[in-house]
Amino acid sequence: MKKLFITLSLLLCFVLANAQNSMTFESVTYINGVGASDVPRFIELHKKFADMAVGENRKATGEWLFRHWYGSGHTFVLYDQYNTMEDYMADSDLYLKNVKAKIDAMKDESEKEAIKKDWSEYRAFSDGHTDEVRAIATDTGFLTTADVNFDVPFVMVLGRYNSSGSWTKMGNAFFDWRIKPEVDAGTSIAGGVSYHYMGSGPEVEVWQCYNSLVDFATAVTTTTAQTDAAKESSKTFWSLVTGAHEDQIYMHIGHVDLEKGVFDLAGPNK
């Protein structure tokens, strides 16, 4: 009970600290235990039903699929972004409504039965999944270099931490220490910070994207001069870290192209 009270108190502090900020929300789903031989089939089915679920009635402003590359845990992670919690709550039903409508519209009964079997197979991959909702402040939630091509298998690196104090102060410190300088220098193509809102998950999560594993390796092994402000932000960040932290590396598999209305696999002509 004491731990729950502390967590709720810190969440309230985060909300109050960001009261002047526009907040968006991110649904995160972790798909566990997909064997290596089943990975291509999961991706095939995910694309099939993501395409069927697309519609003007949907509320998601972004839908991204990543494969786990390094670290402990899950096989895939799905990120869906929403402008409000109301949009998040409504979108699951709209997803299912669109898929059902596409299946019901099929005239060929054998085709309809086949897609229903595919649906059952796809849903079975979610057995044992975990999920959470994270909050994002507009000023630190997403920063990118100009004219980034996200239609590539880019690398996303995550750090997941709990804080001994202000979540916002901790997230802002990482943003000022690592994300902004690297994006400004062009060594990272994008980065941002999110905060625990609902479900199970770390209090502060930071992420950075790189065009390739080579670019990532170069960025983390190359020594570059830091400003005094960046050094101070580093000290602030680490002073607020409590307990063990977790690092993950993901590979971008694909995302919903909202203009084209399809799930776009990473890479040209996919």
PDB file of C-alpha atoms in Angstrom:
ATOM      1  CA  MET A   1       0.000   0.000   0.000  1.00  0.00           C
ATOM      2  CA  LYS A   2       2.863   2.381   0.828  1.00  0.00           C
ATOM      3  CA  LYS A   3       4.475   1.740  -2.579  1.00  0.00           C
ATOM      4  CA  LEU A   4       1.141   2.344  -4.332  1.00  0.00           C
ATOM      5  CA  PHE A   5       0.664   5.626  -2.451  1.00  0.00           C
ATOM      6  CA  ILE A   6       4.157   6.801  -3.416  1.00  0.00           C
ATOM      7  CA  THR A   7       3.559   5.880  -7.070  1.00  0.00           C
ATOM      8  CA  LEU A   8       0.227   7.707  -7.167  1.00  0.00           C
ATOM      9  CA  SER A   9       1.805  10.740  -5.504  1.00  0.00           C
ATOM     10  CA  LEU A  10       4.606  10.858  -8.070  1.00  0.00           C
ATOM     11  CA  LEU A  11       2.093  10.456 -10.908  1.00  0.00           C
ATOM     12  CA  LEU A  12       0.097  13.390  -9.520  1.00  0.00           C
ATOM     13  CA  CYS A  13       3.301  15.449  -9.352  1.00  0.00           C
ATOM     14  CA  PHE A  14       4.009  14.573 -12.978  1.00  0.00           C
ATOM     15  CA  VAL A  15       0.507  15.619 -14.076  1.00  0.00           C
ATOM     16  CA  LEU A  16       0.728  18.887 -12.149  1.00  0.00           C
ATOM     17  CA  ALA A  17       4.218  19.619 -13.493  1.00  0.00           C
ATOM     18  CA  ASN A  18       2.926  19.209 -17.040  1.00  0.00           C
ATOM     19  CA  ALA A  19      -0.359  21.052 -16.524  1.00  0.00           C
ATOM     20  CA  GLN A  20       0.731  23.777 -18.954  1.00  0.00           C
ATOM     21  CA  ASN A  21       1.882  21.193 -21.485  1.00  0.00           C
ATOM     22  CA  SER A  22      -0.234  19.499 -24.109  1.00  0.00           C
ATOM     23  CA  MET A  23      -0.205  15.777 -23.324  1.00  0.00           C
ATOM     24  CA  THR A  24      -0.647  12.833 -25.677  1.00  0.00           C
ATOM     25  CA  PHE A  25      -0.796   9.133 -24.876  1.00  0.00           C
ATOM     26  CA  GLU A  26       0.816   5.968 -26.113  1.00  0.00           C
ATOM     27  CA  SER A  27      -0.466   2.412 -25.857  1.00  0.00           C
ATOM     28  CA  VAL A  28       2.356  -0.145 -25.667  1.00  0.00           C
ATOM     29  CA  THR A  29       1.756  -3.868 -26.220  1.00  0.00           C
ATOM     30  CA  TYR A  30       4.493  -6.435 -25.639  1.00  0.00           C
ATOM     31  CA  ILE A  31       4.122  -9.711 -27.557  1.00  0.00           C
ATOM     32  CA  ASN A  32       5.973 -12.498 -25.776  1.00  0.00           C
ATOM     33  CA  GLY A  33       7.308 -15.893 -26.744  1.00  0.00           C
ATOM     34  CA  VAL A  34       7.113 -15.822 -30.537  1.00  0.00           C
ATOM     35  CA  GLY A  35       9.589 -18.402 -31.799  1.00  0.00           C
ATOM     36  CA  ALA A  36      12.118 -17.423 -34.458  1.00  0.00           C
ATOM     37  CA  SER A  37      10.410 -19.625 -37.052  1.00  0.00           C
ATOM     38  CA  ASP A  38       7.061 -17.885 -36.365  1.00  0.00           C
ATOM     39  CA  VAL A  39       8.377 -14.323 -36.655  1.00  0.00           C
ATOM     40  CA  PRO A  40       7.709 -13.967 -40.437  1.00  0.00           C
ATOM     41  CA  ARG A  41       4.177 -15.346 -39.990  1.00  0.00           C
ATOM     42  CA  PHE A  42       3.399 -12.897 -37.185  1.00  0.00           C
ATOM     43  CA  ILE A  43       4.584  -9.983 -39.324  1.00  0.00           C
ATOM     44  CA  GLU A  44       2.536 -11.232 -42.299  1.00  0.00           C
ATOM     45  CA  LEU A  45      -0.624 -11.507 -40.201  1.00  0.00           C
ATOM     46  CA  HIS A  46      -0.018  -8.208 -38.421  1.00  0.00           C
ATOM     47  CA  LYS A  47       0.177  -6.404 -41.743  1.00  0.00           C
ATOM     48  CA  LYS A  48      -2.920  -8.181 -43.061  1.00  0.00           C
ATOM     49  CA  PHE A  49      -5.113  -7.135 -40.151  1.00  0.00           C
ATOM     50  CA  ALA A  50      -3.549  -3.687 -39.696  1.00  0.00           C
ATOM     51  CA  ASP A  51      -4.517  -3.021 -43.322  1.00  0.00           C
ATOM     52  CA  MET A  52      -8.056  -4.271 -42.679  1.00  0.00           C
ATOM     53  CA  ALA A  53      -8.387  -2.155 -39.528  1.00  0.00           C
ATOM     54  CA  VAL A  54      -7.431   1.127 -41.214  1.00  0.00           C
ATOM     55  CA  GLY A  55     -10.319   3.571 -41.571  1.00  0.00           C
ATOM     56  CA  GLU A  56     -11.233   7.219 -41.230  1.00  0.00           C
ATOM     57  CA  ASN A  57     -13.076   6.373 -38.004  1.00  0.00           C
ATOM     58  CA  ARG A  58      -9.881   5.243 -36.256  1.00  0.00           C
ATOM     59  CA  LYS A  59      -8.429   7.444 -33.513  1.00  0.00           C
ATOM     60  CA  ALA A  60      -4.759   6.417 -33.547  1.00  0.00           C
ATOM     61  CA  THR A  61      -2.338   9.065 -34.802  1.00  0.00           C
ATOM     62  CA  GLY A  62       0.453   6.522 -35.226  1.00  0.00           C
ATOM     63  CA  GLU A  63       0.884   2.725 -35.190  1.00  0.00           C
ATOM     64  CA  TRP A  64       4.379   1.210 -35.100  1.00  0.00           C
ATOM     65  CA  LEU A  65       5.706  -2.351 -34.906  1.00  0.00           C
ATOM     66  CA  PHE A  66       9.214  -3.176 -33.661  1.00  0.00           C
ATOM     67  CA  ARG A  67      11.028  -6.466 -33.265  1.00  0.00           C
ATOM     68  CA  HIS A  68      13.066  -6.981 -30.135  1.00  0.00           C
ATOM     69  CA  TRP A  69      16.759  -7.125 -31.076  1.00  0.00           C
ATOM     70  CA  TYR A  70      18.749  -7.070 -27.844  1.00  0.00           C
ATOM     71  CA  GLY A  71      17.961  -7.174 -24.136  1.00  0.00           C
ATOM     72  CA  SER A  72      15.593  -9.297 -22.084  1.00  0.00           C
ATOM     73  CA  GLY A  73      11.974 -10.130 -22.636  1.00  0.00           C
ATOM     74  CA  HIS A  74       9.422  -9.861 -25.411  1.00  0.00           C
ATOM     75  CA  THR A  75       9.640 -10.628 -29.145  1.00  0.00           C
ATOM     76  CA  PHE A  76       7.661  -7.672 -30.538  1.00  0.00           C
ATOM     77  CA  VAL A  77       6.439  -4.348 -29.233  1.00  0.00           C
ATOM     78  CA  LEU A  78       3.573  -2.311 -30.714  1.00  0.00           C
ATOM     79  CA  TYR A  79       3.256   1.432 -30.132  1.00  0.00           C
ATOM     80  CA  ASP A  80      -0.036   3.222 -30.867  1.00  0.00           C
ATOM     81  CA  GLN A  81      -0.316   6.974 -30.287  1.00  0.00           C
ATOM     82  CA  TYR A  82      -3.451   8.934 -29.351  1.00  0.00           C
ATOM     83  CA  ASN A  83      -4.278  12.576 -28.753  1.00  0.00           C
ATOM     84  CA  THR A  84      -6.464  11.813 -25.718  1.00  0.00           C
ATOM     85  CA  MET A  85      -7.315   8.951 -23.382  1.00  0.00           C
ATOM     86  CA  GLU A  86     -10.854   9.071 -24.759  1.00  0.00           C
ATOM     87  CA  ASP A  87      -9.447   8.301 -28.222  1.00  0.00           C
ATOM     88  CA  TYR A  88      -7.441   5.427 -26.778  1.00  0.00           C
ATOM     89  CA  MET A  89     -10.488   3.951 -25.057  1.00  0.00           C
ATOM     90  CA  ALA A  90     -12.597   4.160 -28.218  1.00  0.00           C
ATOM     91  CA  ASP A  91     -10.049   2.886 -30.706  1.00  0.00           C
ATOM     92  CA  SER A  92      -9.972  -0.800 -29.767  1.00  0.00           C
ATOM     93  CA  ASP A  93     -13.651  -1.206 -30.636  1.00  0.00           C
ATOM     94  CA  LEU A  94     -13.160   0.707 -33.889  1.00  0.00           C
ATOM     95  CA  TYR A  95     -10.253  -1.569 -34.831  1.00  0.00           C
ATOM     96  CA  LEU A  96     -12.414  -4.656 -34.328  1.00  0.00           C
ATOM     97  CA  LYS A  97     -15.388  -3.037 -36.070  1.00  0.00           C
ATOM     98  CA  ASN A  98     -13.350  -2.342 -39.203  1.00  0.00           C
ATOM     99  CA  VAL A  99     -11.868  -5.835 -39.339  1.00  0.00           C
ATOM    100  CA  LYS A 100     -15.302  -7.418 -38.880  1.00  0.00           C
ATOM    101  CA  ALA A 101     -16.816  -5.216 -41.581  1.00  0.00           C
ATOM    102  CA  LYS A 102     -14.105  -6.238 -44.067  1.00  0.00           C
ATOM    103  CA  ILE A 103     -14.646  -9.927 -43.290  1.00  0.00           C
ATOM    104  CA  ASP A 104     -18.440  -9.650 -43.495  1.00  0.00           C
ATOM    105  CA  ALA A 105     -18.146  -7.934 -46.885  1.00  0.00           C
ATOM    106  CA  MET A 106     -16.341 -10.923 -48.428  1.00  0.00           C
ATOM    107  CA  LYS A 107     -18.542 -12.765 -50.911  1.00  0.00           C
ATOM    108  CA  ASP A 108     -16.487 -15.929 -51.219  1.00  0.00           C
ATOM    109  CA  GLU A 109     -17.293 -18.179 -48.264  1.00  0.00           C
ATOM    110  CA  SER A 110     -14.015 -20.110 -48.538  1.00  0.00           C
ATOM    111  CA  GLU A 111     -12.099 -16.828 -48.491  1.00  0.00           C
ATOM    112  CA  LYS A 112     -14.108 -15.702 -45.472  1.00  0.00           C
ATOM    113  CA  GLU A 113     -13.381 -18.921 -43.588  1.00  0.00           C
ATOM    114  CA  ALA A 114      -9.677 -18.651 -44.419  1.00  0.00           C
ATOM    115  CA  ILE A 115      -9.440 -15.095 -43.093  1.00  0.00           C
ATOM    116  CA  LYS A 116     -11.272 -16.116 -39.910  1.00  0.00           C
ATOM    117  CA  LYS A 117      -8.671 -18.835 -39.338  1.00  0.00           C
ATOM    118  CA  ASP A 118      -5.931 -16.268 -39.947  1.00  0.00           C
ATOM    119  CA  TRP A 119      -7.594 -13.984 -37.394  1.00  0.00           C
ATOM    120  CA  SER A 120      -7.662 -16.747 -34.781  1.00  0.00           C
ATOM    121  CA  GLU A 121      -4.014 -17.525 -35.476  1.00  0.00           C
ATOM    122  CA  TYR A 122      -3.059 -13.856 -35.204  1.00  0.00           C
ATOM    123  CA  ARG A 123      -4.944 -13.349 -31.939  1.00  0.00           C
ATOM    124  CA  ALA A 124      -3.267 -16.431 -30.453  1.00  0.00           C
ATOM    125  CA  PHE A 125       0.070 -14.642 -30.690  1.00  0.00           C
ATOM    126  CA  SER A 126      -1.265 -12.232 -28.049  1.00  0.00           C
ATOM    127  CA  ASP A 127      -1.625 -14.957 -25.413  1.00  0.00           C
ATOM    128  CA  GLY A 128       0.509 -13.912 -22.452  1.00  0.00           C
ATOM    129  CA  HIS A 129       1.044 -10.370 -23.739  1.00  0.00           C
ATOM    130  CA  THR A 130       1.507  -7.381 -21.418  1.00  0.00           C
ATOM    131  CA  ASP A 131       0.606  -3.762 -22.013  1.00  0.00           C
ATOM    132  CA  GLU A 132       0.687  -0.278 -20.589  1.00  0.00           C
ATOM    133  CA  VAL A 133      -0.257   3.318 -21.392  1.00  0.00           C
ATOM    134  CA  ARG A 134       2.365   6.058 -21.294  1.00  0.00           C
ATOM    135  CA  ALA A 135       1.977   9.845 -21.247  1.00  0.00           C
ATOM    136  CA  ILE A 136       4.005  12.135 -23.478  1.00  0.00           C
ATOM    137  CA  ALA A 137       4.684  15.857 -22.997  1.00  0.00           C
ATOM    138  CA  THR A 138       4.791  17.741 -26.277  1.00  0.00           C
ATOM    139  CA  ASP A 139       8.011  19.620 -25.550  1.00  0.00           C
ATOM    140  CA  THR A 140      10.113  16.498 -24.884  1.00  0.00           C
ATOM    141  CA  GLY A 141       8.008  13.683 -26.346  1.00  0.00           C
ATOM    142  CA  PHE A 142       9.374  13.760 -29.876  1.00  0.00           C
ATOM    143  CA  LEU A 143      12.307  15.513 -31.515  1.00  0.00           C
ATOM    144  CA  THR A 144      13.606  14.656 -34.965  1.00  0.00           C
ATOM    145  CA  THR A 145      16.022  15.865 -37.580  1.00  0.00           C
ATOM    146  CA  ALA A 146      14.525  17.450 -40.688  1.00  0.00           C
ATOM    147  CA  ASP A 147      13.186  15.292 -43.535  1.00  0.00           C
ATOM    148  CA  VAL A 148      13.756  11.920 -41.855  1.00  0.00           C
ATOM    149  CA  ASN A 149      12.839   8.854 -43.890  1.00  0.00           C
ATOM    150  CA  PHE A 150      11.188   6.510 -41.386  1.00  0.00           C
ATOM    151  CA  ASP A 151      10.456   3.904 -44.077  1.00  0.00           C
ATOM    152  CA  VAL A 152      13.671   2.036 -43.239  1.00  0.00           C
ATOM    153  CA  PRO A 153      14.557  -0.650 -40.653  1.00  0.00           C
ATOM    154  CA  PHE A 154      15.953   1.938 -38.252  1.00  0.00           C
ATOM    155  CA  VAL A 155      17.148   1.113 -34.752  1.00  0.00           C
ATOM    156  CA  MET A 156      15.344   2.340 -31.629  1.00  0.00           C
ATOM    157  CA  VAL A 157      17.204   2.219 -28.315  1.00  0.00           C
ATOM    158  CA  LEU A 158      15.264   2.491 -25.052  1.00  0.00           C
ATOM    159  CA  GLY A 159      16.276   3.160 -21.480  1.00  0.00           C
ATOM    160  CA  ARG A 160      13.691   2.360 -18.781  1.00  0.00           C
ATOM    161  CA  TYR A 161      14.144   3.884 -15.322  1.00  0.00           C
ATOM    162  CA  ASN A 162      12.432   4.568 -12.027  1.00  0.00           C
ATOM    163  CA  SER A 163      12.931   7.892 -10.289  1.00  0.00           C
ATOM    164  CA  SER A 164      13.627   8.896  -6.705  1.00  0.00           C
ATOM    165  CA  GLY A 165      11.994  12.276  -7.312  1.00  0.00           C
ATOM    166  CA  SER A 166      10.371  14.300 -10.073  1.00  0.00           C
ATOM    167  CA  TRP A 167       9.716  12.236 -13.206  1.00  0.00           C
ATOM    168  CA  THR A 168       9.553  15.395 -15.321  1.00  0.00           C
ATOM    169  CA  LYS A 169      12.850  16.746 -13.992  1.00  0.00           C
ATOM    170  CA  MET A 170      14.468  13.401 -14.729  1.00  0.00           C
ATOM    171  CA  GLY A 171      13.015  13.158 -18.243  1.00  0.00           C
ATOM    172  CA  ASN A 172      13.901  16.755 -19.086  1.00  0.00           C
ATOM    173  CA  ALA A 173      17.456  16.182 -17.888  1.00  0.00           C
ATOM    174  CA  PHE A 174      17.931  13.212 -20.247  1.00  0.00           C
ATOM    175  CA  PHE A 175      16.371  15.193 -23.080  1.00  0.00           C
ATOM    176  CA  ASP A 176      18.823  18.060 -22.537  1.00  0.00           C
ATOM    177  CA  TRP A 177      21.795  15.747 -21.943  1.00  0.00           C
ATOM    178  CA  ARG A 178      21.431  13.205 -24.761  1.00  0.00           C
ATOM    179  CA  ILE A 179      18.423  13.600 -27.053  1.00  0.00           C
ATOM    180  CA  LYS A 180      18.598  17.227 -28.144  1.00  0.00           C
ATOM    181  CA  PRO A 181      22.389  17.379 -28.611  1.00  0.00           C
ATOM    182  CA  GLU A 182      22.448  14.151 -30.659  1.00  0.00           C
ATOM    183  CA  VAL A 183      19.483  15.138 -32.840  1.00  0.00           C
ATOM    184  CA  ASP A 184      20.953  18.605 -33.363  1.00  0.00           C
ATOM    185  CA  ALA A 185      24.279  17.019 -34.356  1.00  0.00           C
ATOM    186  CA  GLY A 186      22.564  14.512 -36.652  1.00  0.00           C
ATOM    187  CA  THR A 187      24.031  11.449 -34.921  1.00  0.00           C
ATOM    188  CA  SER A 188      20.503  10.424 -33.864  1.00  0.00           C
ATOM    189  CA  ILE A 189      17.499  10.824 -36.168  1.00  0.00           C
ATOM    190  CA  ALA A 190      14.874  11.112 -33.407  1.00  0.00           C
ATOM    191  CA  GLY A 191      14.296  10.795 -29.693  1.00  0.00           C
ATOM    192  CA  GLY A 192      11.862  11.441 -26.889  1.00  0.00           C
ATOM    193  CA  VAL A 193      10.666  10.774 -23.352  1.00  0.00           C
ATOM    194  CA  SER A 194       7.498   9.119 -22.007  1.00  0.00           C
ATOM    195  CA  TYR A 195       6.088   8.595 -18.527  1.00  0.00           C
ATOM    196  CA  HIS A 196       4.126   5.805 -16.866  1.00  0.00           C
ATOM    197  CA  TYR A 197       0.382   6.427 -16.882  1.00  0.00           C
ATOM    198  CA  MET A 198      -1.504   3.123 -16.615  1.00  0.00           C
ATOM    199  CA  GLY A 199      -0.653  -0.577 -16.428  1.00  0.00           C
ATOM    200  CA  SER A 200       2.755  -2.004 -15.581  1.00  0.00           C
ATOM    201  CA  GLY A 201       5.891  -0.211 -16.671  1.00  0.00           C
ATOM    202  CA  PRO A 202       8.816   2.005 -15.625  1.00  0.00           C
ATOM    203  CA  GLU A 203       8.204   5.547 -14.477  1.00  0.00           C
ATOM    204  CA  VAL A 204      10.475   7.205 -17.050  1.00  0.00           C
ATOM    205  CA  GLU A 205      11.312   5.816 -20.480  1.00  0.00           C
ATOM    206  CA  VAL A 206      13.738   7.488 -22.884  1.00  0.00           C
ATOM    207  CA  TRP A 207      14.312   6.508 -26.503  1.00  0.00           C
ATOM    208  CA  GLN A 208      16.567   7.415 -29.419  1.00  0.00           C
ATOM    209  CA  CYS A 209      16.526   6.283 -33.060  1.00  0.00           C
ATOM    210  CA  TYR A 210      19.436   5.678 -35.413  1.00  0.00           C
ATOM    211  CA  ASN A 211      19.420   4.902 -39.130  1.00  0.00           C
ATOM    212  CA  SER A 212      21.274   1.623 -38.599  1.00  0.00           C
ATOM    213  CA  LEU A 213      23.088  -0.518 -36.047  1.00  0.00           C
ATOM    214  CA  VAL A 214      26.353   0.900 -37.398  1.00  0.00           C
ATOM    215  CA  ASP A 215      25.161   4.471 -36.740  1.00  0.00           C
ATOM    216  CA  PHE A 216      24.080   3.466 -33.242  1.00  0.00           C
ATOM    217  CA  ALA A 217      27.414   1.804 -32.490  1.00  0.00           C
ATOM    218  CA  THR A 218      29.264   4.847 -33.814  1.00  0.00           C
ATOM    219  CA  ALA A 219      27.183   7.224 -31.698  1.00  0.00           C
ATOM    220  CA  VAL A 220      27.771   5.356 -28.440  1.00  0.00           C
ATOM    221  CA  THR A 221      31.476   4.728 -28.977  1.00  0.00           C
ATOM    222  CA  THR A 222      32.523   8.127 -30.297  1.00  0.00           C
ATOM    223  CA  THR A 223      33.637  10.634 -27.676  1.00  0.00           C
ATOM    224  CA  THR A 224      32.262  14.112 -28.316  1.00  0.00           C
ATOM    225  CA  ALA A 225      32.688  17.269 -26.291  1.00  0.00           C
ATOM    226  CA  GLN A 226      29.723  18.180 -24.096  1.00  0.00           C
ATOM    227  CA  THR A 227      28.601  21.634 -23.081  1.00  0.00           C
ATOM    228  CA  ASP A 228      28.554  22.567 -19.414  1.00  0.00           C
ATOM    229  CA  ALA A 229      24.740  22.536 -19.579  1.00  0.00           C
ATOM    230  CA  ALA A 230      24.725  18.965 -20.930  1.00  0.00           C
ATOM    231  CA  LYS A 231      27.145  17.850 -18.209  1.00  0.00           C
ATOM    232  CA  GLU A 232      24.899  19.371 -15.558  1.00  0.00           C
ATOM    233  CA  SER A 233      21.843  17.649 -17.078  1.00  0.00           C
ATOM    234  CA  SER A 234      23.704  14.320 -16.945  1.00  0.00           C
ATOM    235  CA  LYS A 235      24.373  14.804 -13.235  1.00  0.00           C
ATOM    236  CA  THR A 236      20.739  15.707 -12.609  1.00  0.00           C
ATOM    237  CA  PHE A 237      19.489  12.664 -14.498  1.00  0.00           C
ATOM    238  CA  TRP A 238      21.701  10.127 -12.711  1.00  0.00           C
ATOM    239  CA  SER A 239      21.011  11.721  -9.317  1.00  0.00           C
ATOM    240  CA  LEU A 240      17.326  10.851  -9.791  1.00  0.00           C
ATOM    241  CA  VAL A 241      17.765   7.256 -10.994  1.00  0.00           C
ATOM    242  CA  THR A 242      16.770   4.681  -8.391  1.00  0.00           C
ATOM    243  CA  GLY A 243      17.106   0.917  -8.552  1.00  0.00           C
ATOM    244  CA  ALA A 244      18.144  -1.124 -11.563  1.00  0.00           C
ATOM    245  CA  HIS A 245      17.418   0.172 -15.044  1.00  0.00           C
ATOM    246  CA  GLU A 246      16.683  -1.687 -18.275  1.00  0.00           C
ATOM    247  CA  ASP A 247      17.993  -1.168 -21.797  1.00  0.00           C
ATOM    248  CA  GLN A 248      16.375  -2.484 -24.974  1.00  0.00           C
ATOM    249  CA  ILE A 249      17.265  -2.354 -28.664  1.00  0.00           C
ATOM    250  CA  TYR A 250      14.511  -2.664 -31.283  1.00  0.00           C
ATOM    251  CA  MET A 251      14.421  -2.904 -35.066  1.00  0.00           C
ATOM    252  CA  HIS A 252      11.639  -1.083 -36.912  1.00  0.00           C
ATOM    253  CA  ILE A 253       9.458  -3.587 -38.805  1.00  0.00           C
ATOM    254  CA  GLY A 254       6.799  -1.232 -40.162  1.00  0.00           C
ATOM    255  CA  HIS A 255       4.120   1.329 -39.376  1.00  0.00           C
ATOM    256  CA  VAL A 256       0.723   2.485 -40.577  1.00  0.00           C
ATOM    257  CA  ASP A 257       1.147   5.111 -43.285  1.00  0.00           C
ATOM    258  CA  LEU A 258      -1.821   7.345 -42.504  1.00  0.00           C
ATOM    259  CA  GLU A 259      -1.733   9.008 -45.926  1.00  0.00           C
ATOM    260  CA  LYS A 260      -1.705   5.738 -47.874  1.00  0.00           C
ATOM    261  CA  GLY A 261      -3.994   3.951 -45.437  1.00  0.00           C
ATOM    262  CA  VAL A 262      -1.839   0.804 -45.244  1.00  0.00           C
ATOM    263  CA  PHE A 263       0.653  -0.858 -42.935  1.00  0.00           C
ATOM    264  CA  ASP A 264       3.962  -0.042 -44.608  1.00  0.00           C
ATOM    265  CA  LEU A 265       6.730  -2.592 -44.085  1.00  0.00           C
ATOM    266  CA  ALA A 266      10.106  -0.945 -43.549  1.00  0.00           C
ATOM    267  CA  GLY A 267      12.133  -0.620 -46.731  1.00  0.00           C
ATOM    268  CA  PRO A 268      11.511   0.419 -50.322  1.00  0.00           C
ATOM    269  CA  ASN A 269       8.559  -1.084 -52.231  1.00  0.00           C
ATOM    270  CA  LYS A 270       7.243  -3.101 -49.297  1.00  0.00           C
TER     271      LYS A 270
END
